[in-house]
Amino acid sequence: MTTRSEEPEVVVEEKAVKSRLSIVVILSILLGILLTIFAAGVSFHFQQRRAMEAEVTAARVELQEKAKALDEMKAQFEVLSKQVYALREYSIARSHKAVDADKTKATAGASADPAANSPQPSVASGKCDTSATPDSRKPKKKPDSENCELVGKTPEEQAATLKRCVGLMDSPRDKARSR
């Protein structure tokens, strides 16, 4: 037999157990939600990291290709610079030979014309050369038989050039036929 005084104590304990149980369930649900959010954040972080690593790798590869292309261009530039230097040296050497040849012509056939002995600039030294003649400044005329270009000529000159060049082309055939 139980008395009424014992019954209410049991009910109070059940309510306390139920309230403790509901708090534990709520906290575990919150903890699960937080862990899910944390796991999603970590997975997104790793995906972004992989994407960034792929971009960095692609950029490095592209940079290496551009560096190789730059090295090739530098090598080509160096080769071209050497060729330009060699051509410049060859041109200077030719101009020295031409100036020397002009000097020998001037000393061999000294003229009484004062304009012929006027100072002229030297290509190599940049100073005035007193032995060169005005004839040395005139461009040497190439033989007409070699020049068959029509560009930059008047129509009359073009016609004359065409006749001459066609005549040159026909000449070897005519000679071969006459034999």
Coordinates of C-alpha atoms in Angstrom, one line a residue:
M1 CA 0.0 0.0 0.0
T2 CA 1.2 3.1 -1.0
T3 CA 0.5 6.4 0.4
R4 CA -0.3 9.4 -1.6
S5 CA 2.8 11.1 -0.5
E6 CA 5.0 8.7 -2.4
E7 CA 3.3 9.0 -5.8
P8 CA 4.0 12.7 -6.5
E9 CA 7.7 12.1 -6.1
V10 CA 7.7 9.6 -8.8
V11 CA 6.0 11.9 -11.3
V12 CA 8.4 14.7 -10.6
E13 CA 11.3 12.4 -11.3
E14 CA 9.8 11.3 -14.6
K15 CA 9.3 14.9 -15.8
A16 CA 13.0 15.7 -14.9
V17 CA 14.2 12.7 -16.8
K18 CA 12.0 13.6 -19.8
S19 CA 13.3 17.2 -19.8
R20 CA 16.9 16.1 -19.5
L21 CA 16.3 13.7 -22.4
S22 CA 14.8 16.3 -24.6
I23 CA 17.8 18.7 -23.9
V24 CA 20.2 15.9 -24.9
V25 CA 18.2 15.2 -28.1
I26 CA 18.2 18.9 -29.0
L27 CA 21.9 19.3 -28.3
S28 CA 22.7 16.2 -30.3
I29 CA 20.6 17.5 -33.3
L30 CA 22.4 20.8 -33.1
L31 CA 25.8 19.1 -32.9
G32 CA 24.8 17.0 -36.0
I33 CA 23.8 20.1 -37.9
L34 CA 27.1 21.8 -37.0
L35 CA 29.1 18.8 -38.0
T36 CA 27.3 18.6 -41.3
I37 CA 28.0 22.3 -42.0
F38 CA 31.6 21.8 -41.0
A39 CA 31.9 18.7 -43.3
A40 CA 30.4 20.7 -46.2
G41 CA 32.7 23.6 -45.6
V42 CA 35.7 21.3 -45.6
S43 CA 34.6 19.6 -48.8
F44 CA 34.1 23.0 -50.5
H45 CA 37.5 24.1 -49.3
F46 CA 39.2 21.0 -50.7
Q47 CA 37.4 21.5 -54.0
Q48 CA 38.5 25.1 -54.2
R49 CA 42.0 24.1 -53.3
R50 CA 42.1 21.5 -56.1
A51 CA 40.8 24.0 -58.6
M52 CA 43.4 26.6 -57.5
E53 CA 46.2 24.0 -57.7
A54 CA 45.0 23.1 -61.2
E55 CA 45.0 26.7 -62.2
V56 CA 48.5 27.3 -60.7
T57 CA 49.8 24.2 -62.5
A58 CA 48.3 25.4 -65.8
A59 CA 49.8 28.8 -65.3
R60 CA 53.2 27.3 -64.5
V61 CA 53.1 25.2 -67.7
E62 CA 52.1 28.2 -69.7
L63 CA 54.8 30.3 -68.1
Q64 CA 57.4 27.7 -68.9
E65 CA 56.3 27.6 -72.6
K66 CA 56.5 31.4 -72.8
A67 CA 59.9 31.3 -71.1
K68 CA 61.1 28.8 -73.8
A69 CA 59.6 30.9 -76.5
L70 CA 61.4 34.0 -75.1
D71 CA 64.7 32.1 -74.9
E72 CA 64.3 31.1 -78.6
M73 CA 63.5 34.7 -79.5
K74 CA 66.6 35.9 -77.6
A75 CA 68.7 33.3 -79.5
Q76 CA 67.2 34.4 -82.8
F77 CA 67.8 38.1 -81.8
E78 CA 71.4 37.3 -80.9
V79 CA 72.0 35.5 -84.3
L80 CA 70.4 38.4 -86.2
S81 CA 72.5 40.9 -84.2
K82 CA 75.6 39.0 -85.1
Q83 CA 74.6 38.9 -88.8
V84 CA 73.8 42.7 -88.8
Y85 CA 77.2 43.3 -87.1
A86 CA 78.9 41.2 -89.8
L87 CA 77.1 43.0 -92.6
R88 CA 78.0 46.3 -91.1
E89 CA 81.6 45.3 -90.9
Y90 CA 81.5 44.1 -94.4
S91 CA 79.9 47.3 -95.6
I92 CA 82.5 49.4 -93.8
A93 CA 85.3 47.3 -95.3
R94 CA 83.8 47.8 -98.8
S95 CA 83.5 51.5 -98.2
H96 CA 87.1 51.7 -97.1
K97 CA 88.1 49.8 -100.2
A98 CA 86.1 52.2 -102.3
V99 CA 87.6 55.2 -100.6
D100 CA 91.1 53.8 -101.1
A101 CA 90.3 53.2 -104.7
D102 CA 89.0 56.7 -105.1
K103 CA 92.2 58.0 -103.4
T104 CA 94.4 56.1 -105.9
K105 CA 92.3 57.4 -108.8
A106 CA 92.6 61.0 -107.5
T107 CA 96.3 60.8 -107.0
A108 CA 96.9 59.2 -110.4
G109 CA 94.8 61.7 -112.4
A110 CA 95.0 64.9 -110.4
S111 CA 92.8 67.5 -112.1
A112 CA 93.2 71.2 -112.1
D113 CA 89.5 71.7 -111.2
P114 CA 89.3 73.2 -107.7
A115 CA 85.8 71.5 -107.2
A116 CA 87.4 68.1 -107.7
N117 CA 89.6 68.6 -104.7
S118 CA 86.9 69.8 -102.3
P119 CA 86.7 68.0 -99.0
Q120 CA 84.2 65.1 -98.8
P121 CA 82.9 63.2 -95.7
S122 CA 84.5 59.8 -95.2
V123 CA 82.1 57.0 -94.3
A124 CA 84.4 55.2 -91.9
S125 CA 85.9 58.0 -89.9
G126 CA 83.2 60.7 -90.1
K127 CA 85.8 63.3 -90.9
C128 CA 86.3 65.2 -94.2
D129 CA 88.4 63.5 -96.8
T130 CA 90.2 65.9 -99.1
S131 CA 91.4 63.4 -101.7
A132 CA 88.0 62.2 -103.0
T133 CA 86.6 63.6 -106.2
P134 CA 83.0 64.6 -106.8
D135 CA 82.8 61.7 -109.3
S136 CA 83.2 59.3 -106.5
R137 CA 79.9 60.5 -104.9
K138 CA 77.9 59.7 -108.1
P139 CA 76.3 56.3 -108.0
K140 CA 77.9 53.9 -110.4
K141 CA 75.6 53.3 -113.3
K142 CA 74.7 49.6 -113.7
P143 CA 74.7 48.3 -117.2
D144 CA 71.2 48.6 -118.7
S145 CA 71.2 45.0 -119.8
E146 CA 71.0 43.7 -116.2
N147 CA 68.2 46.0 -115.0
C148 CA 64.8 44.9 -116.3
E149 CA 62.7 46.4 -113.5
L150 CA 59.7 48.5 -114.5
V151 CA 58.7 49.8 -111.1
G152 CA 59.0 53.5 -110.7
K153 CA 59.6 54.3 -114.3
T154 CA 57.7 56.4 -116.7
P155 CA 55.7 54.7 -119.5
E156 CA 58.3 55.6 -122.1
E157 CA 61.1 54.2 -119.9
Q158 CA 59.0 51.0 -119.3
A159 CA 58.5 50.5 -123.0
A160 CA 62.2 51.0 -123.7
T161 CA 63.1 48.6 -120.9
L162 CA 60.6 46.0 -122.1
K163 CA 62.1 46.2 -125.7
R164 CA 65.6 45.8 -124.3
C165 CA 64.8 43.0 -122.0
V166 CA 62.8 41.1 -124.6
G167 CA 65.6 41.6 -127.0
L168 CA 68.0 40.2 -124.4
M169 CA 65.8 37.2 -123.9
D170 CA 65.4 36.7 -127.7
S171 CA 69.1 37.1 -128.4
P172 CA 70.3 33.7 -127.1
R173 CA 67.6 31.9 -129.0
D174 CA 68.4 33.8 -132.2
K175 CA 72.1 33.0 -131.8
A176 CA 71.3 29.3 -131.2
R177 CA 69.1 29.3 -134.4
S178 CA 71.7 30.9 -136.6
R179 CA 74.3 28.2 -135.8

